[in-house]
Each structure stands twice: as C-alpha cells, then as structure tokens.
Short mmCIF file of C-alpha atoms in Angstrom, two decimals:
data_model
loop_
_atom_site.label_atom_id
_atom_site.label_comp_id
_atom_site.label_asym_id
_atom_site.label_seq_id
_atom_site.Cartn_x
_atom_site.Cartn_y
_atom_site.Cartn_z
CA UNK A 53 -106.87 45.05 -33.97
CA UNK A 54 -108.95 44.74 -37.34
CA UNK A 55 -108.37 47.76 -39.49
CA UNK A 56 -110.92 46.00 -41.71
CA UNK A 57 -113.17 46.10 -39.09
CA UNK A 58 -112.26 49.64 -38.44
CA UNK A 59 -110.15 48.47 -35.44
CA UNK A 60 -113.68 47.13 -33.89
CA UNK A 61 -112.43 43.82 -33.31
CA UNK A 62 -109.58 41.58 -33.01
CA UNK A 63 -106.87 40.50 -35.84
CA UNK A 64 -107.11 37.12 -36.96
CA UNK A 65 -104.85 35.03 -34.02
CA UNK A 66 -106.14 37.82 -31.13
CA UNK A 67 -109.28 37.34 -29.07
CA UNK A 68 -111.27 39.14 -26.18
CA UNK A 69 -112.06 42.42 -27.96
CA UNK A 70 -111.10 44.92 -26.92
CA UNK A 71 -108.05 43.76 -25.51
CA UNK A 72 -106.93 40.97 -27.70
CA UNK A 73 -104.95 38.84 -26.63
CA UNK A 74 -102.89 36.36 -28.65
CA UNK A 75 -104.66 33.00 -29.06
CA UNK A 76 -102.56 30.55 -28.29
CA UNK A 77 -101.73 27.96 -31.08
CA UNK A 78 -99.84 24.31 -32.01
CA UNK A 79 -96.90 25.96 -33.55
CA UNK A 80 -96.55 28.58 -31.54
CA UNK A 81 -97.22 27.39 -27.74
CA UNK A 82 -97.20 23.32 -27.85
CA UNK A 83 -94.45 22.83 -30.26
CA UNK A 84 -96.56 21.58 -33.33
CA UNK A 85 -97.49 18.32 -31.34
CA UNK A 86 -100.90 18.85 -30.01
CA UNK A 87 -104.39 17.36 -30.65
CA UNK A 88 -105.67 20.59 -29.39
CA UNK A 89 -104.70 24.20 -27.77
CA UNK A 90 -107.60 26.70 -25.72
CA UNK A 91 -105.98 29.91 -23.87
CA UNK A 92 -104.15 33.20 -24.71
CA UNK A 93 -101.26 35.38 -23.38
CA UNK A 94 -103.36 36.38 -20.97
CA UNK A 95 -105.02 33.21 -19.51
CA UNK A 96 -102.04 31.22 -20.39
CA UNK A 97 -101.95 28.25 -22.68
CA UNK A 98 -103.55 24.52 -22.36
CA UNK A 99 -102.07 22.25 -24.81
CA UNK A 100 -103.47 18.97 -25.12
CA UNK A 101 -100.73 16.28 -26.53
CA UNK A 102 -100.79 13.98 -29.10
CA UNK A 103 -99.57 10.50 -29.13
CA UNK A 104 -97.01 10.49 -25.89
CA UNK A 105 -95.95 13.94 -26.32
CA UNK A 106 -95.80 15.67 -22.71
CA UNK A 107 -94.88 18.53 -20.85
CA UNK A 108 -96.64 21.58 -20.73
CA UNK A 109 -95.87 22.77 -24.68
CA UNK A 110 -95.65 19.31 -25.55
CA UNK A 111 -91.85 19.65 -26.15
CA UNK A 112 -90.78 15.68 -25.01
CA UNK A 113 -91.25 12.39 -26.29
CA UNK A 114 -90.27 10.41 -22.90
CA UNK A 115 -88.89 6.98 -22.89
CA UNK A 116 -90.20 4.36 -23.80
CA UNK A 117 -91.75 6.43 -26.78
CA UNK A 118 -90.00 7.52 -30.21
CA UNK A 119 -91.16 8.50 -33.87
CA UNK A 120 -90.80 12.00 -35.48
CA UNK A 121 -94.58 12.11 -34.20
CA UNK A 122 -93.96 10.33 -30.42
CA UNK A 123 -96.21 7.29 -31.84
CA UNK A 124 -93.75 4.81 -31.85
CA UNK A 125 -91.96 2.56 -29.61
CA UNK A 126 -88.21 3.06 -28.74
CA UNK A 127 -85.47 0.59 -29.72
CA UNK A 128 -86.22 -3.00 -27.32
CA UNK A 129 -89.35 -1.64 -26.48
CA UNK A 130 -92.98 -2.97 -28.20
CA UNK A 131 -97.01 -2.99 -28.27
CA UNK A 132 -97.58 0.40 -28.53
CA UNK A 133 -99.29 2.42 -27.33
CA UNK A 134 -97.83 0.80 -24.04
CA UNK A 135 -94.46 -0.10 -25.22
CA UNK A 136 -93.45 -2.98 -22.82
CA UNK A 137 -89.94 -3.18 -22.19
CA UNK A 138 -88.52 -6.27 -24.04
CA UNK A 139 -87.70 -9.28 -22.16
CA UNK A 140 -83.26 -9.75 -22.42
CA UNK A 141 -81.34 -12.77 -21.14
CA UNK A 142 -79.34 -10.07 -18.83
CA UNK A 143 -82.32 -8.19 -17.53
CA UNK A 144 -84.69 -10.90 -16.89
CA UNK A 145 -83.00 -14.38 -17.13
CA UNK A 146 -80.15 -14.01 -15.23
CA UNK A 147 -78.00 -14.45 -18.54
CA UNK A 148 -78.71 -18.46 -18.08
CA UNK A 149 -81.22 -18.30 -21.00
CA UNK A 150 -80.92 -19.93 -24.65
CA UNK A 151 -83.80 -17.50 -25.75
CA UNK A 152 -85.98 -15.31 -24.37
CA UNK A 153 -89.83 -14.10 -25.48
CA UNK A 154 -92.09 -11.33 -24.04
CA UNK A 155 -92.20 -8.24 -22.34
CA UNK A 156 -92.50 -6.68 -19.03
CA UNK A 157 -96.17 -6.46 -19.50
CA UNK A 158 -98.97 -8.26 -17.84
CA UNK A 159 -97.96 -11.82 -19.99
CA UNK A 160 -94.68 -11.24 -18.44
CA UNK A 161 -91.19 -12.81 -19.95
CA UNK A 162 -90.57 -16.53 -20.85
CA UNK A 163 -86.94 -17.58 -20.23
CA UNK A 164 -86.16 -20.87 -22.16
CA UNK A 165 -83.05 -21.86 -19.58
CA UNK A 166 -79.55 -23.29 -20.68
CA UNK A 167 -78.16 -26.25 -19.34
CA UNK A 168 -79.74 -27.51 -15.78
CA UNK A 169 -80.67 -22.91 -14.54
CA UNK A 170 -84.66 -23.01 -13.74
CA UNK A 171 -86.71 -20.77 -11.98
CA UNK A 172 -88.83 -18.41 -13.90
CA UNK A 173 -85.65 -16.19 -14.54
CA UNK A 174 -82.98 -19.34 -14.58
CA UNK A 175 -81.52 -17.89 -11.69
CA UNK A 176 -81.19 -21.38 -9.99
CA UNK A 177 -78.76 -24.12 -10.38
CA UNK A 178 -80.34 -27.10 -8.38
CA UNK A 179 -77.53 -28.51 -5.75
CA UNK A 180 -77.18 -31.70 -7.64
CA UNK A 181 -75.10 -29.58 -10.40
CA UNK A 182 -72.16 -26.99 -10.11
CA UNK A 183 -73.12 -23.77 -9.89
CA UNK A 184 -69.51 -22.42 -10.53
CA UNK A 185 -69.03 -23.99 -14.07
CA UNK A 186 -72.48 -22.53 -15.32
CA UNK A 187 -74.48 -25.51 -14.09
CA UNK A 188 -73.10 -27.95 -16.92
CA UNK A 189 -71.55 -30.24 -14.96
CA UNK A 190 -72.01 -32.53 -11.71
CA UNK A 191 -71.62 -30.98 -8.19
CA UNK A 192 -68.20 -32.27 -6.39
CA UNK A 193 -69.07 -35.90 -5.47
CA UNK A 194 -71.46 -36.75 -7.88
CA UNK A 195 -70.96 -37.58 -11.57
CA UNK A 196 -73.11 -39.28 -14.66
CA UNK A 197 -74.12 -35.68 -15.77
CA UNK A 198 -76.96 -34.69 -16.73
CA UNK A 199 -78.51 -37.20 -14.15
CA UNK A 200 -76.35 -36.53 -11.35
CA UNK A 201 -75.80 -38.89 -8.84
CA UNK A 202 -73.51 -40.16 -6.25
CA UNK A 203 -70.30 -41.77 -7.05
CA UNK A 204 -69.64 -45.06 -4.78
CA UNK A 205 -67.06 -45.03 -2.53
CA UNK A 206 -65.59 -47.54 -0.65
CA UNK A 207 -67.29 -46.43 2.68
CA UNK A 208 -70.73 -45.79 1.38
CA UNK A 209 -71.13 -48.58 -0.83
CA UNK A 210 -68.55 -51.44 0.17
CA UNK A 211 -68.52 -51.41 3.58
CA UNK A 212 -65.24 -49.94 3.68
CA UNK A 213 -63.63 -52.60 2.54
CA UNK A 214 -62.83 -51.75 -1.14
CA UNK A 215 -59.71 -51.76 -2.97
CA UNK A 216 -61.13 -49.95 -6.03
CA UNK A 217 -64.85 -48.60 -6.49
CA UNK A 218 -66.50 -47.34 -9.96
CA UNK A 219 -70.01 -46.65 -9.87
CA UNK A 220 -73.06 -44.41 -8.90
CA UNK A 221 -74.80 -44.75 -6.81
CA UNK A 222 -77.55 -47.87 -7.46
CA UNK A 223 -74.73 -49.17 -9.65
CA UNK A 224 -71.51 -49.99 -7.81
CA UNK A 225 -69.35 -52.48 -8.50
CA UNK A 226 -66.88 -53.45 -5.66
CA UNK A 227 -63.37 -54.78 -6.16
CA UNK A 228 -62.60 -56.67 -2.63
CA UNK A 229 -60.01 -57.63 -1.21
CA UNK A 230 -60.20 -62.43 -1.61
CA UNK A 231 -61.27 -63.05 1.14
CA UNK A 232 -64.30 -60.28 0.64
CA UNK A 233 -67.27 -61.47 -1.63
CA UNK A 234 -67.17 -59.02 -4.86
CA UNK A 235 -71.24 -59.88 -5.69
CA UNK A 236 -71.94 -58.64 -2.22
CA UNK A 237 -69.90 -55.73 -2.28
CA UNK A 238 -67.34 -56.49 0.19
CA UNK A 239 -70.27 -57.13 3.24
CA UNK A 240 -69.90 -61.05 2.94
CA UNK A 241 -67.13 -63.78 2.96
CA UNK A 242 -66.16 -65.07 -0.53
CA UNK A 243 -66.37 -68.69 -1.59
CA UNK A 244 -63.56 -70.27 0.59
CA UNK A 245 -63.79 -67.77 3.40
CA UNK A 246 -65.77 -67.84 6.23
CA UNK A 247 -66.18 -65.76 10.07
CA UNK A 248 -67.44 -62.40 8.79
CA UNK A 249 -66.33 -59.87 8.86
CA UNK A 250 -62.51 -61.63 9.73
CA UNK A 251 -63.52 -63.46 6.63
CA UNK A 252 -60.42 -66.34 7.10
CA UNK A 253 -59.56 -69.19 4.68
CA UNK A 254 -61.69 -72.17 5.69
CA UNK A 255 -59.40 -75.67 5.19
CA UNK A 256 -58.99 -77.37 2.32
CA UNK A 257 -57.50 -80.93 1.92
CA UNK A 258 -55.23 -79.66 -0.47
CA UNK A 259 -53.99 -76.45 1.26
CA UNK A 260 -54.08 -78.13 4.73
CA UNK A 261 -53.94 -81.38 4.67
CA UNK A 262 -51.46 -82.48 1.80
CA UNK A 263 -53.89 -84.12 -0.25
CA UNK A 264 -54.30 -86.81 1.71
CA UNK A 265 -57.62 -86.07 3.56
CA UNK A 266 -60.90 -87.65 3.00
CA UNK A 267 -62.39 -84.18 4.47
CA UNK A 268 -61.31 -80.89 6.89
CA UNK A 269 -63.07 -78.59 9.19
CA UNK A 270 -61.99 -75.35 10.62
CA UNK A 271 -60.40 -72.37 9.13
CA UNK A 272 -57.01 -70.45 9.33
CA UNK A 273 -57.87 -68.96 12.50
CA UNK A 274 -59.07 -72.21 14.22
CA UNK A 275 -56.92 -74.40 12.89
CA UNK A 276 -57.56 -77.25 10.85
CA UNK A 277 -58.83 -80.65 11.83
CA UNK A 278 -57.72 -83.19 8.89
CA UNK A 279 -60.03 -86.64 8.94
CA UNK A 280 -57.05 -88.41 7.04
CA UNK A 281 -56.74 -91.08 4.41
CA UNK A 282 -55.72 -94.51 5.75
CA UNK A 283 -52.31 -94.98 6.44
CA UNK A 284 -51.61 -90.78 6.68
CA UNK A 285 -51.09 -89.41 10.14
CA UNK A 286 -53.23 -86.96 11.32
CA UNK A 287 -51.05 -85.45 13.72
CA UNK A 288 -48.88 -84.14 10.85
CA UNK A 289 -51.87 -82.89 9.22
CA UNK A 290 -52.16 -86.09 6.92
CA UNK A 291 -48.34 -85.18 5.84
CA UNK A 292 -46.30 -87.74 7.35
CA UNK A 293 -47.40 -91.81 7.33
CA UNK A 294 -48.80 -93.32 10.36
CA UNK A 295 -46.30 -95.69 12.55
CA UNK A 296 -45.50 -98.79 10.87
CA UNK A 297 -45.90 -97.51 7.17
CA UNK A 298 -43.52 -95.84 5.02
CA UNK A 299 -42.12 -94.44 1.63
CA UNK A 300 -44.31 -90.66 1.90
CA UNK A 301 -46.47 -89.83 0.42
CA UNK A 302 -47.59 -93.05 -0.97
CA UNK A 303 -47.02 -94.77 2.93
CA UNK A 304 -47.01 -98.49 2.55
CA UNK A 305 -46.97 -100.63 4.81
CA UNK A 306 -43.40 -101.41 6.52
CA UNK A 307 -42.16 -105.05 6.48
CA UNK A 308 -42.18 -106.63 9.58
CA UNK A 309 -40.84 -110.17 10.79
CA UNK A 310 -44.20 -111.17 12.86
CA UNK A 311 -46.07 -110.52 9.15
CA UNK A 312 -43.64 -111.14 6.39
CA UNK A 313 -41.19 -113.55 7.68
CA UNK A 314 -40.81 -116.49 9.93
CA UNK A 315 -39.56 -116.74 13.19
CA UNK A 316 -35.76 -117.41 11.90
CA UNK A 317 -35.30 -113.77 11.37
CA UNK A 318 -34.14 -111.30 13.32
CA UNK A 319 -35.26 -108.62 10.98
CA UNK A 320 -37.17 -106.98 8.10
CA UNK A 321 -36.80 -104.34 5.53
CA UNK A 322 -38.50 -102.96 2.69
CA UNK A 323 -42.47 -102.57 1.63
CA UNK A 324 -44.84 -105.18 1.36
CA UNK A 325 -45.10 -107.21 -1.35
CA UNK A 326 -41.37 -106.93 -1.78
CA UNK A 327 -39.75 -107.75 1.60
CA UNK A 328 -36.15 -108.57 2.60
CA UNK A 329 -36.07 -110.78 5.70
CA UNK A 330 -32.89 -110.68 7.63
CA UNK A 331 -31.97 -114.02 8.81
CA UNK A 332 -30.87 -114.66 12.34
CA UNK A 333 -28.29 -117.97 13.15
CA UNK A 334 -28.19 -120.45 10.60
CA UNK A 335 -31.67 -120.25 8.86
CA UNK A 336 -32.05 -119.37 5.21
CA UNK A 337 -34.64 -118.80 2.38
CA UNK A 338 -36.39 -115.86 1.63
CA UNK A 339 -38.43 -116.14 5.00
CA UNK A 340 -35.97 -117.46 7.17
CA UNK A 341 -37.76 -120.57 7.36
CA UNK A 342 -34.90 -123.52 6.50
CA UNK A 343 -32.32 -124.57 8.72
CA UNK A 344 -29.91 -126.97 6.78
CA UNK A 345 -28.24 -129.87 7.87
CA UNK A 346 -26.26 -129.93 9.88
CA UNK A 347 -27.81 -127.22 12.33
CA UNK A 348 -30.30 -127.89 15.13
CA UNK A 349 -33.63 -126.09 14.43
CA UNK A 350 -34.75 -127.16 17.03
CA UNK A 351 -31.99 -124.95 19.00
CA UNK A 352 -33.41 -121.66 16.47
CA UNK A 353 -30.32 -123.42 14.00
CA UNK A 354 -27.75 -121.89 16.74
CA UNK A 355 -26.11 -125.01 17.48
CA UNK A 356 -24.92 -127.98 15.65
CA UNK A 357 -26.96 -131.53 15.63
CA UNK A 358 -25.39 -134.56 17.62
CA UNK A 359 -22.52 -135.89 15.62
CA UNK A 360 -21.08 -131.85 14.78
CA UNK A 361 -19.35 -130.06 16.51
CA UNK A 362 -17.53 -126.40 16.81
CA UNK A 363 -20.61 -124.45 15.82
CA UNK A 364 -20.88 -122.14 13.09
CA UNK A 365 -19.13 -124.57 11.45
CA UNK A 366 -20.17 -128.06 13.07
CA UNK A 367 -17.81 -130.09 11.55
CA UNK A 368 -18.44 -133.69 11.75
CA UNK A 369 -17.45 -135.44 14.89
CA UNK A 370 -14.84 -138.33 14.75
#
C-alpha cells in the first residue's frame, strides 16, 4: 500500500486498490523483451514480444532468428524479418552445383550445375553421360565427350565386316577386309571385286591369263574365260602356245616342211625366219631343193641316173 497516501491506495508497481496486486512488468514477467505487458499476479501476465521473441515471458529467440535483441537472422539464414533459409549445394543442388544463389523463399534457389547434372536441383545426369564418374564423362558405348555419341562398331556401322572401326557415330571410317569397298564401309565390293556380298576377284589378264589376253570375263568363283592373243592357247588360260607354234611365251610359229622347205625334206626344225630343213635322200641346199648329179630327182634323188650304179654312191657304170 501507499503510506503516502495513508495506505489509501496502491504502491507504485501494485494495482486494484484495495487489494493490489503486482503489475506485471518487462523485466520482471517477459524477460526484458517485450513491446508491451497488461496483467498482475492475480489475472496473470500478457506479454506481447518484440522482434521474434516468443513464449509466454518472451524467454526464446527460435531458429531461424538471432541478435542480443531476436532481430536478426541466424548464421545461413537472410531477409529478415523472414529469414529464408540459404540455398547450399548439399541441401538444394544435390552437391552437383558450381554455385548456388537464393533462398528457400518464394524466388526459390538457383543451382548453376557442374559438368552435364540439370534439373532445377542438378539431380540428373542425362543417359548419354555416366552417372557414376559425376557425369564428366561418356556413358559405356559412347565417347566424343561433352557431345556424346555412339562409337562405330563393326556391326552397326560396317556391316559386320570390319577389321578395325574408329569413329562416332555419323563419322565412321571402316577398315575392310580387299575385297570389301572401304568408301562404302564394307557394304559394297571394292574395285576388282565383284558378287556382293561374296565380293570375289573378278579376272584380270595379268592374274589369269598370263599376260597374254586381249580381255577376260568371270571371276574367281566362276572361273575365268581368257579371249587370248594370237598364237596363245586358250585352253591353258593363254599360258601355253597354240599347236604348231613354239618358244613360250613369245610362241612363234614352228617350222614346217609344207611352209619352209621343199618337198626333198623329210623334216623341219626351228622358228620361222630361221629354219633348218632336214634333207631326205640325196637332196641338198638350205630347202632341200637340189639333187646333184649323179642322182635321179626324178626318183625323190633315191636312186642313181642311167650310167651309175650301187646307189648312195652311184658310181659310174663301165
């Protein structure tokens, strides 16, 4: 009570004469941190907070808040009075991000992904790349990174025919077996080689017919049909001569008695244009074509003339 007052009202901090109760105040009830305090020990207090103060003597400063006075933003929180929780690579980009802006507020976070990650929170590697080795390198089967693609293979991209393959896809280059045209990567015969997809030699004069061909047709498979140079038997594939010429492989012509000789011979040798006629009998020369005195060409110069006798050596007769 108010002894000034002569104990008619209340002391300074009481109220509701005459039983005075204690007003409630800040320091006392709402632990210096409110705006504003009604009530007493009888009604009970009503503190009303300031800044983010709360509970029911203001004692806490909750999370997100801080500051000796609540009116602050904790550590990786910001924009107070809201205070947003700060965007983080682990939180909100999946750890895939080179930076990272914003909050969890209404503008939301912007992850600025590493390597190939997108999605708003670079939580996906596209199937192109592989996932496993933090999406900086080419799924298995594909390569050219960062523009993935296909590498060639034989069976994809050669017809299956390949020796060796480099390449992606749009871009292989073949290496075929001969007979298998590289520029067409291995789907057509090569110059030379012809039946696809058996793909055998096609003749060649040279290959198949000795060189002595004026032309060929047919391949390995079908054998080859040589159209031979004259004098060159085709039987033999132009490599042997044709009957009645000689010497391989330049095949002259053979001498012969009906065409390099005369009838005294009974044979011929050699090329023509250099022949050697083999006389028969008596005759002589280099064509067989004298018979001397004293033999009877008129008998092919196998018997002696009247007045010889004892042929081959028709001695005179007494």
């Amino acid at each position: 009570f108010n002894a000034a007052d002569d104990c008619g009202s209340c002391a300074a901090g009481y109220e509701n004469y005459p039983n005075c109760y204690q007003t409630c105040s800040n320091a006392m009830n709402c632990s210096g941190h409110a705006d504003s305090v009604t009530g007493n020990s009888n009604t009970g207090c009503n503190c009303t907070c300031a800044n983010k103060w709360t509970g029911s003597q203001c004692q806490t400063c909750p999370l997100p808040f801080a500051g000796i006075n609540c009116g602050s933003c904790a550590p990786g929180y910001e924009e107070y009075p809201f205070c947003y929780r700060k965007c983080t690579n682990a939180a909100n980009c999946s750890n895939n991000a080179v930076t990272v802006s914003g909050n969890d507020g209404p503008e939301g976070c912007t992850c600025n992904c590493k390597d190939q990650w997108n999605a708003s929170n670079c939580g996906n590697c596209p199937s192109i790349y592989n996932e496993a080795q933090g999406c900086r390198s080419c799924a298995s089967g594909l390569g050219g990174y960062p523009n993935c693609r296909r590498i060639c293979t034989s069976a994809a991209d050669c017809h299956g025919r390949a020796t060796g393959v480099s390449g992606l896809e749009g871009n292989c280059q073949c290496t075929c077996p001969p007979q298998y045209s590289n520029a067409e990567k291995c789907g057509a015969c090569a110059a030379a080689y012809e039946d696809y997809p058996n793909c055998y030699r096609t003749c060649t004069t040279a290959q198949d017919c000795n060189g002595h061909a004026q032309s060929v047709t047919g391949n390995v498979n079908t054998t080859c049909q040589c159209t031979c140079d004259a004098h060159y038997d085709p039987a033999q594939n132009c490599g042997a001569c044709v009957e009645g010429y000689g010497g391989y492989p330049n095949c002259r012509r053979l001498c012969t008695v009906a065409q390099d000789c005369s009838p005294g011979a009974k044979n011929a040798t050699g090329f023509a244009g250099n022949c050697q006629c083999i006389c028969e009998n008596q005759w002589t020369g280099s064509d067989c074509n004298t018979c001397n005195h004293p033999y009877n060409a008129s008998k092919n110069c196998s018997a002696c003339v009247d007045g010889y006798e004892d042929y081959p050596n028709c001695y005179r007769t007494c």
